[in-house]
Coordinates of C-alpha atoms (C1' of nucleotides) in Angstrom, one line a residue:
Chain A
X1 CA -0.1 -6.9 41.3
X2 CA -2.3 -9.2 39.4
X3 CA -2.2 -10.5 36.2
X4 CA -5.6 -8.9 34.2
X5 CA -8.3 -11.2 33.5
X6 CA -11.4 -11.8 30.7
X7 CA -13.8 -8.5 31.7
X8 CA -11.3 -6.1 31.8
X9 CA -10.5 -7.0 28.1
X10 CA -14.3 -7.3 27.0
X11 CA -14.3 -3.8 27.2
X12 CA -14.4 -1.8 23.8
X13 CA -11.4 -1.2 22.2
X14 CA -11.6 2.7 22.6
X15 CA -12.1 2.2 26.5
X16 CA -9.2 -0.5 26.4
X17 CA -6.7 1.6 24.8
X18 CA -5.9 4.5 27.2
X19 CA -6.7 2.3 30.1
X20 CA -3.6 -0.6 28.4
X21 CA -1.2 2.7 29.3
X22 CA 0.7 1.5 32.5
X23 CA -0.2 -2.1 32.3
X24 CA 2.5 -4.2 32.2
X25 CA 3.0 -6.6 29.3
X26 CA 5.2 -9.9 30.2
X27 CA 6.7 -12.7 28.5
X28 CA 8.1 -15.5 29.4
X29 CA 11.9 -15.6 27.4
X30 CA 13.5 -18.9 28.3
X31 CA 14.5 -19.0 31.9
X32 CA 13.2 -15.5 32.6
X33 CA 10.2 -13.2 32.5
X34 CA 10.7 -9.5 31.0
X35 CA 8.2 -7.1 32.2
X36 CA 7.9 -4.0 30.4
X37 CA 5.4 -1.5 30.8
X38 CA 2.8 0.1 28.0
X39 CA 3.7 3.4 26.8
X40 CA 1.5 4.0 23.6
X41 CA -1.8 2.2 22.0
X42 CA -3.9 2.5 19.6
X43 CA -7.7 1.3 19.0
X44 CA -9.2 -0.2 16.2
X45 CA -12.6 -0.5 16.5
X46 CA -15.4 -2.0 14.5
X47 CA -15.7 -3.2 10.6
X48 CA -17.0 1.4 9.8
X49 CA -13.8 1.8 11.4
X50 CA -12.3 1.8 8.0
X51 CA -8.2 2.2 9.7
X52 CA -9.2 -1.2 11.3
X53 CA -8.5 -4.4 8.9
X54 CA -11.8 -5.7 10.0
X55 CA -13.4 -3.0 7.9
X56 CA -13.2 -5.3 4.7
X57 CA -14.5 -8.2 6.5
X58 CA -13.6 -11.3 8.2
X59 CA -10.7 -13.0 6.2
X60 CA -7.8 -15.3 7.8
X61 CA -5.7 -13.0 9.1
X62 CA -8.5 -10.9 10.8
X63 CA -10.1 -13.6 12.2
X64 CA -8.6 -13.3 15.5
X65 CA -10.6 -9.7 16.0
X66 CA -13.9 -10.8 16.1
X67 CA -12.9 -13.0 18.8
X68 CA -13.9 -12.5 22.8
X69 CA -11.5 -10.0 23.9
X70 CA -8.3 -11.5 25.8
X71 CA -6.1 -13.1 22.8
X72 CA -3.6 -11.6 20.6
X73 CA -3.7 -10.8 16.8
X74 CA -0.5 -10.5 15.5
X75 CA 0.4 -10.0 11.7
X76 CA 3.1 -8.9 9.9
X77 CA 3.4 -5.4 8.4
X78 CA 5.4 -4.5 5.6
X79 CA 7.2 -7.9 5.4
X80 CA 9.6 -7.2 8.3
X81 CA 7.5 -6.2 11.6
X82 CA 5.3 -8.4 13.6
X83 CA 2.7 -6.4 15.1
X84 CA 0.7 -7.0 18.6
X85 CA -2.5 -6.2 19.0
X86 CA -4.8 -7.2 21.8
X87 CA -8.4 -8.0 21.2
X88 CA -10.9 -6.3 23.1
X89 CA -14.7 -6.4 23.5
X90 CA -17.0 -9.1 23.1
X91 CA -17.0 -12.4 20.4
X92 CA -18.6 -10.9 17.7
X93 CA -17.6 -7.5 17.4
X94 CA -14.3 -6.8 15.6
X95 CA -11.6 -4.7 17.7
X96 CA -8.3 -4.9 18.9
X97 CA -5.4 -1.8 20.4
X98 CA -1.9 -2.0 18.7
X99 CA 0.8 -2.0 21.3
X100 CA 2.9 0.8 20.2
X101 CA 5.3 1.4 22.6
X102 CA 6.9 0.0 25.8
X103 CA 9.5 1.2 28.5
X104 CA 13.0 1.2 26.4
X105 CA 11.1 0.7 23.2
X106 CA 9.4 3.1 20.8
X107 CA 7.6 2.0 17.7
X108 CA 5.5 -1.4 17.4
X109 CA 7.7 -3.4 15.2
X110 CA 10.8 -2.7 17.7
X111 CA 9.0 -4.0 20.8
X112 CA 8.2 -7.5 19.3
X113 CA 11.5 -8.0 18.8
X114 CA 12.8 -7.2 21.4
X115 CA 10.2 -9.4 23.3
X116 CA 10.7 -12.8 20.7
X117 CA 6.8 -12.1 19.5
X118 CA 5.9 -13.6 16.1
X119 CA 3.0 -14.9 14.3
X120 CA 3.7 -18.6 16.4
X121 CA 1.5 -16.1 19.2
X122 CA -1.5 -15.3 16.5
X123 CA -4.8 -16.5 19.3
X124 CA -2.9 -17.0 22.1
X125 CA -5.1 -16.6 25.6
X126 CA -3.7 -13.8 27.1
X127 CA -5.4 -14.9 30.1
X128 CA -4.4 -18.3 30.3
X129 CA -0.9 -18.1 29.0
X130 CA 2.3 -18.7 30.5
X131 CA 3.9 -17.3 27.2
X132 CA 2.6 -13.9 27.0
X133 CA 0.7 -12.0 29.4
X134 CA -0.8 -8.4 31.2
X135 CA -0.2 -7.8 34.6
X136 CA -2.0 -4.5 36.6
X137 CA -0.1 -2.9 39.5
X138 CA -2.5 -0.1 40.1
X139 CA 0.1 2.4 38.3
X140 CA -2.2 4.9 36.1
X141 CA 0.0 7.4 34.0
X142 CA -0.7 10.6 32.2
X143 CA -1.5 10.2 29.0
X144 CA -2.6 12.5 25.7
X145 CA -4.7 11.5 22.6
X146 CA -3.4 12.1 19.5
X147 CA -4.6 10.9 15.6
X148 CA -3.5 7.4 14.6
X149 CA -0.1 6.5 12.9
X150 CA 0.4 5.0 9.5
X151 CA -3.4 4.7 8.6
X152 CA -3.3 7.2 5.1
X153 CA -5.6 5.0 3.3
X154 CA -8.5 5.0 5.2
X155 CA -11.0 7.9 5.3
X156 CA -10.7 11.5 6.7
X157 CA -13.4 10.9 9.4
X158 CA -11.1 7.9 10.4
X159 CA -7.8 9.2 10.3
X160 CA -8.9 12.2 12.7
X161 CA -10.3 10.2 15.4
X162 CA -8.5 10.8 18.2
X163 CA -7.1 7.1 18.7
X164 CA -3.6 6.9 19.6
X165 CA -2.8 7.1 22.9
X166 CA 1.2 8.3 24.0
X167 CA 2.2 8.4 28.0
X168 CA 3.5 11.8 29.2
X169 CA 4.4 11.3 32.4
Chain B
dA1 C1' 13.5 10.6 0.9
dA2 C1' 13.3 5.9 -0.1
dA3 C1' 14.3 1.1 0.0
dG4 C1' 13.8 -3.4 2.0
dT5 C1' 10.6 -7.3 2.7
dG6 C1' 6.9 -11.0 2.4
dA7 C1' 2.1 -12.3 3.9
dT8 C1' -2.4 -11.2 2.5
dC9 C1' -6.4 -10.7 -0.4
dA10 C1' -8.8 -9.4 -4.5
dT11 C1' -8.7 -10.3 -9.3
dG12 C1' -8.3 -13.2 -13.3
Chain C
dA1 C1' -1.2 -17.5 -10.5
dT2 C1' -0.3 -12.6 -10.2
dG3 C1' 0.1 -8.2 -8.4
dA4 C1' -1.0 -4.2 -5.3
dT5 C1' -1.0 -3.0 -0.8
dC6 C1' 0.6 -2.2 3.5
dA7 C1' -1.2 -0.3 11.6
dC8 C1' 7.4 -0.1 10.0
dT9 C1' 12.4 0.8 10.5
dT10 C1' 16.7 2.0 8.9
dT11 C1' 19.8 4.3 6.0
dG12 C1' 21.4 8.1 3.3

DNA sequence: AAAGTGATCATG
DNA sequence: ATGATCACTTTG
Protein backbone atom coordinates (compact mmCIF):
# COMPACT_ATOMS: atom_id res chain seq x y z
CA UNK A 1 0.00 0.00 0.00
CA UNK A 2 1.42 3.25 -1.02
CA UNK A 3 0.01 6.34 -1.88
CA UNK A 4 0.80 6.89 -5.99
CA UNK A 5 3.24 9.44 -6.80
CA UNK A 6 4.23 12.20 -9.84
CA UNK A 7 5.41 9.35 -12.80
CA UNK A 8 2.79 7.20 -12.46
CA UNK A 9 0.39 10.20 -13.25
CA UNK A 10 2.66 11.65 -16.16
CA UNK A 11 1.57 8.89 -18.07
CA UNK A 12 -1.01 9.66 -20.94
CA UNK A 13 -4.37 9.90 -20.13
CA UNK A 14 -5.37 6.84 -22.30
CA UNK A 15 -2.61 4.65 -20.36
CA UNK A 16 -3.89 6.35 -16.98
CA UNK A 17 -7.39 5.52 -17.41
CA UNK A 18 -7.70 1.64 -17.23
CA UNK A 19 -4.74 1.50 -15.09
CA UNK A 20 -6.85 4.32 -12.26
CA UNK A 21 -9.35 0.97 -12.09
CA UNK A 22 -8.59 -0.57 -8.60
CA UNK A 23 -6.74 2.46 -7.23
CA UNK A 24 -8.00 3.63 -4.35
CA UNK A 25 -9.13 7.26 -4.04
CA UNK A 26 -9.05 8.83 -0.37
CA UNK A 27 -10.08 11.80 1.35
CA UNK A 28 -9.64 13.10 4.34
CA UNK A 29 -13.53 13.94 5.85
CA UNK A 30 -13.09 15.53 9.22
CA UNK A 31 -11.75 13.11 11.71
CA UNK A 32 -11.64 10.27 9.23
CA UNK A 33 -10.36 9.08 5.97
CA UNK A 34 -12.87 7.28 3.39
CA UNK A 35 -11.17 5.03 1.03
CA UNK A 36 -13.12 3.94 -1.88
CA UNK A 37 -11.98 2.19 -4.67
CA UNK A 38 -12.14 3.17 -8.72
CA UNK A 39 -14.68 1.39 -10.58
CA UNK A 40 -15.06 3.36 -13.94
CA UNK A 41 -12.87 6.26 -15.91
CA UNK A 42 -12.79 7.89 -18.65
CA UNK A 43 -9.78 9.69 -20.77
CA UNK A 44 -9.73 12.89 -22.29
CA UNK A 45 -6.87 13.32 -24.18
CA UNK A 46 -5.40 16.12 -26.17
CA UNK A 47 -6.95 19.64 -27.62
CA UNK A 48 -8.07 16.91 -31.44
CA UNK A 49 -9.68 15.15 -28.82
CA UNK A 50 -12.71 17.23 -29.57
CA UNK A 51 -14.94 15.24 -26.20
CA UNK A 52 -12.08 16.87 -24.19
CA UNK A 53 -12.74 20.67 -23.08
CA UNK A 54 -9.23 21.37 -23.96
CA UNK A 55 -10.24 20.97 -27.61
CA UNK A 56 -11.33 24.70 -27.76
CA UNK A 57 -8.35 25.87 -26.04
CA UNK A 58 -6.92 26.93 -22.81
CA UNK A 59 -9.52 29.09 -21.01
CA UNK A 60 -9.94 29.37 -17.00
CA UNK A 61 -11.69 26.49 -16.24
CA UNK A 62 -9.42 24.24 -18.46
CA UNK A 63 -6.38 25.48 -17.26
CA UNK A 64 -5.80 22.90 -14.86
CA UNK A 65 -5.35 20.22 -17.89
CA UNK A 66 -2.39 21.35 -19.38
CA UNK A 67 -0.83 21.14 -16.14
CA UNK A 68 1.96 18.23 -15.08
CA UNK A 69 -0.16 15.34 -14.33
CA UNK A 70 -0.91 14.76 -10.52
CA UNK A 71 -3.62 17.60 -9.61
CA UNK A 72 -7.25 17.57 -9.93
CA UNK A 73 -9.60 19.57 -12.40
CA UNK A 74 -12.87 19.72 -11.04
CA UNK A 75 -15.84 21.78 -12.68
CA UNK A 76 -19.25 21.70 -12.44
CA UNK A 77 -21.57 20.14 -15.01
CA UNK A 78 -25.01 21.01 -15.62
CA UNK A 79 -25.23 23.41 -12.58
CA UNK A 80 -25.60 20.66 -10.01
CA UNK A 81 -22.57 18.06 -10.29
CA UNK A 82 -18.99 18.59 -9.47
CA UNK A 83 -16.93 16.52 -11.58
CA UNK A 84 -13.23 14.95 -10.75
CA UNK A 85 -10.96 14.52 -13.15
CA UNK A 86 -7.34 13.75 -12.57
CA UNK A 87 -4.65 15.18 -14.79
CA UNK A 88 -2.39 13.06 -16.48
CA UNK A 89 0.69 13.38 -18.70
CA UNK A 90 3.17 15.91 -18.90
CA UNK A 91 2.90 20.15 -18.36
CA UNK A 92 2.03 21.08 -21.57
CA UNK A 93 -0.18 18.61 -23.04
CA UNK A 94 -3.85 18.85 -22.16
CA UNK A 95 -5.50 15.52 -20.54
CA UNK A 96 -7.18 14.43 -17.73
CA UNK A 97 -9.61 10.78 -16.79
CA UNK A 98 -13.11 11.55 -15.23
CA UNK A 99 -13.65 9.45 -12.18
CA UNK A 100 -16.82 7.87 -12.96
CA UNK A 101 -17.48 5.44 -10.51
CA UNK A 102 -16.36 4.16 -7.07
CA UNK A 103 -17.29 1.13 -4.75
CA UNK A 104 -21.03 2.02 -3.48
CA UNK A 105 -21.17 4.79 -6.00
CA UNK A 106 -22.23 4.82 -9.75
CA UNK A 107 -22.21 7.92 -11.81
CA UNK A 108 -19.54 10.98 -11.43
CA UNK A 109 -21.72 13.60 -9.94
CA UNK A 110 -22.89 10.99 -7.07
CA UNK A 111 -19.27 10.09 -5.97
CA UNK A 112 -18.27 13.80 -5.25
CA UNK A 113 -20.84 14.09 -3.04
CA UNK A 114 -20.66 11.55 -1.28
CA UNK A 115 -16.84 12.32 -0.80
CA UNK A 116 -17.48 16.47 0.11
CA UNK A 117 -15.50 17.27 -3.38
CA UNK A 118 -16.12 20.74 -4.83
CA UNK A 119 -14.53 23.30 -6.85
CA UNK A 120 -12.56 24.58 -3.32
CA UNK A 121 -10.25 21.13 -4.77
CA UNK A 122 -9.79 22.78 -8.58
CA UNK A 123 -5.41 22.25 -8.60
CA UNK A 124 -5.05 20.50 -5.65
CA UNK A 125 -1.59 18.20 -5.59
CA UNK A 126 -2.80 14.98 -5.51
CA UNK A 127 0.52 14.00 -4.49
CA UNK A 128 1.18 16.31 -1.81
CA UNK A 129 -2.23 16.53 -0.31
CA UNK A 130 -3.59 15.52 2.92
CA UNK A 131 -7.07 16.42 1.47
CA UNK A 132 -7.50 14.28 -1.39
CA UNK A 133 -5.37 11.47 -2.51
CA UNK A 134 -4.56 7.85 -4.59
CA UNK A 135 -3.34 5.13 -2.85
CA UNK A 136 -2.09 1.58 -4.88
CA UNK A 137 -2.43 -1.74 -3.13
CA UNK A 138 -1.31 -3.93 -5.97
CA UNK A 139 -5.18 -4.90 -6.63
CA UNK A 140 -5.67 -5.05 -10.64
CA UNK A 141 -9.34 -5.79 -11.70
CA UNK A 142 -11.00 -6.85 -14.92
CA UNK A 143 -12.02 -4.27 -16.77
CA UNK A 144 -13.91 -3.77 -20.39
CA UNK A 145 -13.67 -0.60 -22.78
CA UNK A 146 -16.63 0.82 -23.81
CA UNK A 147 -17.49 4.37 -25.88
CA UNK A 148 -17.66 7.52 -23.69
CA UNK A 149 -20.81 8.84 -21.83
CA UNK A 150 -22.48 12.15 -22.33
CA UNK A 151 -20.03 13.41 -25.11
CA UNK A 152 -23.03 13.90 -28.17
CA UNK A 153 -21.55 17.00 -29.34
CA UNK A 154 -18.29 16.17 -30.26
CA UNK A 155 -17.38 14.27 -33.48
CA UNK A 156 -18.12 10.68 -34.65
CA UNK A 157 -14.43 9.69 -34.75
CA UNK A 158 -14.46 10.92 -31.03
CA UNK A 159 -17.49 9.53 -29.63
CA UNK A 160 -16.37 5.92 -30.91
CA UNK A 161 -13.10 5.84 -29.33
CA UNK A 162 -13.06 3.28 -27.05
CA UNK A 163 -12.49 5.54 -23.82
CA UNK A 164 -14.55 4.55 -20.91
CA UNK A 165 -13.39 2.17 -18.86
CA UNK A 166 -16.11 -0.01 -16.39
CA UNK A 167 -14.75 -2.86 -13.82
CA UNK A 168 -16.22 -6.31 -14.33
CA UNK A 169 -14.94 -8.22 -11.81
C1' DA B 1 -39.11 11.90 -21.28
C1' DA B 2 -37.78 16.07 -19.23
C1' DA B 3 -36.80 19.33 -15.77
C1' DG B 4 -33.59 21.45 -12.56
C1' DT B 5 -29.48 24.26 -12.05
C1' DG B 6 -25.51 27.71 -12.54
C1' DA B 7 -20.61 28.34 -14.19
C1' DT B 8 -18.48 29.07 -18.44
C1' DC B 9 -17.29 31.16 -22.74
C1' DA B 10 -18.30 33.25 -27.21
C1' DT B 11 -20.72 37.01 -28.95
C1' DG B 12 -22.22 41.75 -29.04
C1' DA C 1 -24.35 42.17 -20.61
C1' DT C 2 -26.63 38.20 -22.64
C1' DG C 3 -27.55 33.67 -23.96
C1' DA C 4 -26.48 28.85 -25.42
C1' DT C 5 -24.32 25.02 -23.82
C1' DC C 6 -23.42 21.35 -21.12
C1' DA C 7 -18.23 14.84 -19.30
C1' DC C 8 -25.62 14.58 -14.59
C1' DT C 9 -29.36 12.95 -11.58
C1' DT C 10 -33.92 12.45 -10.29
C1' DT C 11 -38.62 12.25 -11.00
C1' DG C 12 -42.72 11.04 -13.46
Amino acid sequence: MHRIMYDYYRQPATVLAPDLLGKILCRQLGDEIVRLRITETECYHGETDTACHASRGKTPRTKALYEQGGIAYIYLCYGIHHLFNIVAGDSGFPGGVLIRGVEGYSGPGRLTKALGIDRSLYGIDLVKSDQLWLEDDGFKPLYKATKRIGIDYAEPEDRDRLWRFVVTK
